[in-house]
Amino acid sequence: MTTMNGIFKWFYDLGNWLAKVMYLHFLWIIFTILGLGIFGISPATAGLFSVLHKWFDDDFDIPIFQHFYSVYKTQFFKANGLGLIIMGLGAFLYIDMNVSKDMIESFPLHLLLLFVTFLYSITTIYLFPVFVRYNLTFFLYFKQAFFVALARPLETIAIAISMLLLFYLFSYLPVLLFFIGASIIALPIMWFAYRACVQIEEKKAS
């Protein structure tokens, strides 16, 4: 009987977790659309990461909508500032990479652009986890995200591997992108970023 109770509890907990992950994903979609896409995606992403951060901080039963909407509303302009800078830099690097590859054809320049793109990528990965964990001045978020990425290379590698595995998963089951895409992508990023931040904080405190 105890075993059966344990199995039913496991299925209940799994179902509860999946329902919350799906709900969070659809909140992200809805509020991204409400912000007209380009102005909604960054605050919606901040709300998504903030809820996940709370979950990993042992608060799995927080009211998801209220917390998500509160972060979306209060951090709307700051999150958009961060997001627009990241999107602008990403577009600039993408154009430069294509120009370098197709027109300039300079190997040293292409190598330099690849290195800059790598630094940009690891900073971007940690930006929203850092944003929802710390209260910093605007440009310090970029500096802190870059610092965490370099200070905890194992977590950074783990995030990269997780993204690669998810890429293959979505290639075989693209329907998952519709039901849980945003949440399931953000989960490993937030988990490993959370671990990285905690480890850095503990090392500073010791």
Coordinates of C-alpha atoms in Angstrom, one line a residue:
M1 CA 0.0 0.0 0.0
T2 CA 2.9 2.3 0.9
T3 CA 4.5 1.5 -2.5
M4 CA 1.3 2.3 -4.3
N5 CA 0.9 5.6 -2.5
G6 CA 4.5 6.4 -3.4
I7 CA 3.8 5.7 -7.1
F8 CA 0.6 7.7 -7.2
K9 CA 2.4 10.6 -5.4
W10 CA 5.2 10.4 -8.0
F11 CA 2.7 10.6 -10.9
Y12 CA 0.8 13.4 -9.2
D13 CA 3.9 15.4 -8.6
L14 CA 5.0 14.8 -12.2
G15 CA 1.7 15.9 -13.5
N16 CA 1.6 18.9 -11.3
W17 CA 5.1 19.9 -12.5
L18 CA 4.2 19.4 -16.2
A19 CA 1.0 21.5 -15.8
K20 CA 3.0 24.3 -14.2
V21 CA 5.7 24.2 -16.9
M22 CA 3.1 24.3 -19.6
Y23 CA 1.2 27.1 -17.9
L24 CA 4.4 29.1 -17.6
H25 CA 5.2 28.6 -21.2
F26 CA 1.8 29.8 -22.3
L27 CA 2.1 32.9 -20.1
W28 CA 5.4 33.6 -21.8
I29 CA 3.7 33.4 -25.2
I30 CA 0.7 35.5 -24.3
F31 CA 2.7 38.3 -22.7
T32 CA 5.3 38.3 -25.5
I33 CA 2.3 38.9 -27.9
L34 CA 0.8 41.5 -25.6
G35 CA 4.1 43.4 -25.8
L36 CA 3.9 43.3 -29.6
G37 CA 6.6 40.7 -29.9
I38 CA 9.8 42.7 -29.8
F39 CA 8.8 44.7 -26.7
G40 CA 7.2 41.8 -25.0
I41 CA 9.8 39.0 -25.3
S42 CA 12.3 40.4 -22.8
P43 CA 10.0 41.3 -19.9
A44 CA 8.1 37.9 -20.5
T45 CA 11.5 36.1 -20.4
A46 CA 12.3 38.0 -17.2
G47 CA 9.0 36.8 -15.7
L48 CA 9.7 33.3 -16.9
F49 CA 13.2 33.1 -15.3
S50 CA 12.0 34.8 -12.1
V51 CA 9.3 32.1 -11.5
L52 CA 11.9 29.4 -12.2
H53 CA 14.3 31.1 -9.9
K54 CA 11.7 31.0 -7.2
W55 CA 11.1 27.3 -7.8
F56 CA 14.8 26.5 -7.4
D57 CA 14.8 28.7 -4.3
D58 CA 12.4 26.2 -2.7
D59 CA 9.2 28.1 -3.4
F60 CA 7.5 25.8 -5.9
D61 CA 4.0 26.8 -4.7
I62 CA 4.3 30.5 -5.5
P63 CA 1.3 32.0 -7.4
I64 CA 2.7 31.8 -10.9
F65 CA 0.5 34.4 -12.6
Q66 CA 0.8 37.0 -9.9
H67 CA 4.6 36.7 -9.7
F68 CA 5.1 36.5 -13.5
Y69 CA 2.9 39.5 -14.1
S70 CA 4.5 41.5 -11.3
V71 CA 8.0 41.0 -12.8
Y72 CA 6.7 41.7 -16.3
K73 CA 5.1 45.0 -15.2
T74 CA 7.7 46.3 -12.9
Q75 CA 10.7 45.3 -15.0
F76 CA 9.2 46.1 -18.4
F77 CA 11.5 48.9 -19.4
K78 CA 14.7 47.6 -17.8
A79 CA 14.2 44.1 -19.3
N80 CA 13.5 45.7 -22.7
G81 CA 16.7 47.8 -22.4
L82 CA 18.7 44.6 -21.8
G83 CA 16.9 42.7 -24.5
L84 CA 17.2 45.3 -27.2
I85 CA 20.9 45.7 -26.6
I86 CA 21.3 41.9 -26.8
M87 CA 19.2 41.7 -29.9
G88 CA 21.1 44.6 -31.5
L89 CA 24.5 43.1 -30.8
G90 CA 23.3 39.7 -32.0
A91 CA 22.1 41.2 -35.3
F92 CA 25.4 43.2 -35.7
L93 CA 27.5 40.1 -35.1
Y94 CA 25.4 38.0 -37.5
I95 CA 25.8 40.5 -40.3
D96 CA 29.5 40.9 -39.6
M97 CA 30.0 37.1 -39.7
N98 CA 28.2 36.8 -43.0
V99 CA 30.2 39.8 -44.5
S100 CA 33.4 38.3 -43.2
K101 CA 32.6 34.9 -44.6
D102 CA 31.2 35.9 -48.0
M103 CA 33.1 39.1 -48.9
I104 CA 36.2 39.9 -46.8
E105 CA 37.4 36.2 -46.5
S106 CA 40.0 37.1 -43.9
F107 CA 40.7 34.1 -41.6
P108 CA 42.1 36.2 -38.6
L109 CA 39.1 38.6 -38.8
H110 CA 36.7 35.6 -38.9
L111 CA 38.4 34.0 -36.0
L112 CA 38.2 37.2 -34.0
L113 CA 34.4 37.5 -34.8
L114 CA 33.9 33.9 -33.7
F115 CA 35.7 34.6 -30.4
V116 CA 33.6 37.8 -29.8
T117 CA 30.4 35.8 -30.7
F118 CA 31.4 33.1 -28.1
L119 CA 31.8 35.8 -25.4
Y120 CA 28.5 37.4 -26.5
S121 CA 26.7 34.0 -26.3
I122 CA 27.9 33.0 -22.8
T123 CA 27.0 36.5 -21.5
T124 CA 23.5 36.3 -23.1
I125 CA 22.9 32.8 -21.6
Y126 CA 23.4 34.1 -18.1
L127 CA 21.9 37.6 -18.5
F128 CA 18.3 36.9 -17.4
P129 CA 19.2 34.5 -14.6
V130 CA 21.5 37.2 -13.2
F131 CA 18.8 39.8 -13.8
V132 CA 16.2 38.0 -11.7
R133 CA 18.7 37.1 -8.9
Y134 CA 20.5 40.4 -8.3
N135 CA 19.5 44.1 -8.0
L136 CA 22.2 45.8 -10.0
T137 CA 22.7 49.0 -12.0
F138 CA 21.9 48.5 -15.7
F139 CA 25.3 47.8 -17.3
L140 CA 26.5 45.8 -14.3
Y141 CA 24.1 43.0 -15.4
F142 CA 26.2 42.4 -18.5
K143 CA 29.4 42.4 -16.4
Q144 CA 28.0 40.1 -13.8
A145 CA 26.6 37.7 -16.4
F146 CA 30.0 37.6 -18.1
F147 CA 31.8 37.1 -14.8
V148 CA 29.5 34.1 -13.8
A149 CA 30.0 32.5 -17.2
L150 CA 33.8 32.6 -16.9
A151 CA 34.0 31.9 -13.2
R152 CA 31.9 28.7 -13.5
P153 CA 32.9 27.0 -16.8
L154 CA 31.5 23.6 -15.8
E155 CA 28.0 25.0 -15.5
T156 CA 28.5 27.0 -18.7
I157 CA 29.4 23.8 -20.5
A158 CA 26.5 21.9 -18.9
I159 CA 24.1 24.6 -20.3
A160 CA 25.6 24.2 -23.8
I161 CA 25.2 20.4 -23.7
S162 CA 21.6 20.8 -22.4
M163 CA 20.8 23.2 -25.3
L164 CA 22.3 20.7 -27.8
L165 CA 20.2 17.8 -26.3
L166 CA 17.1 20.0 -26.5
F167 CA 17.8 20.9 -30.1
Y168 CA 17.8 17.2 -31.0
L169 CA 14.7 16.5 -28.9
F170 CA 12.8 19.3 -30.6
S171 CA 14.1 18.1 -34.0
Y172 CA 12.3 14.7 -33.4
L173 CA 9.4 16.1 -31.4
P174 CA 8.7 19.7 -32.6
V175 CA 5.2 19.6 -31.0
L176 CA 7.0 20.1 -27.7
L177 CA 8.0 23.6 -28.7
F178 CA 4.3 24.5 -28.8
F179 CA 3.4 23.1 -25.5
I180 CA 6.5 23.6 -23.3
G181 CA 9.2 25.2 -25.5
A182 CA 10.1 28.4 -23.6
S183 CA 9.9 26.7 -20.1
I184 CA 11.9 23.6 -21.1
I185 CA 14.6 25.7 -22.7
A186 CA 14.8 28.1 -19.7
L187 CA 14.8 25.3 -17.1
P188 CA 18.4 24.0 -17.6
I189 CA 19.7 27.5 -18.1
M190 CA 18.2 28.7 -14.8
W191 CA 19.2 25.5 -12.9
F192 CA 22.8 25.6 -13.8
A193 CA 23.0 29.4 -13.6
Y194 CA 21.4 29.2 -10.1
R195 CA 24.0 26.7 -9.1
A196 CA 26.8 28.8 -10.5
C197 CA 25.6 31.9 -8.6
V198 CA 25.2 30.0 -5.3
Q199 CA 28.7 28.6 -5.7
I200 CA 30.2 32.0 -6.4
E201 CA 28.3 33.6 -3.4
E202 CA 29.4 30.8 -1.1
K203 CA 33.0 31.1 -2.1
K204 CA 32.9 34.9 -1.6
A205 CA 31.3 34.4 1.9
S206 CA 33.9 31.8 3.0

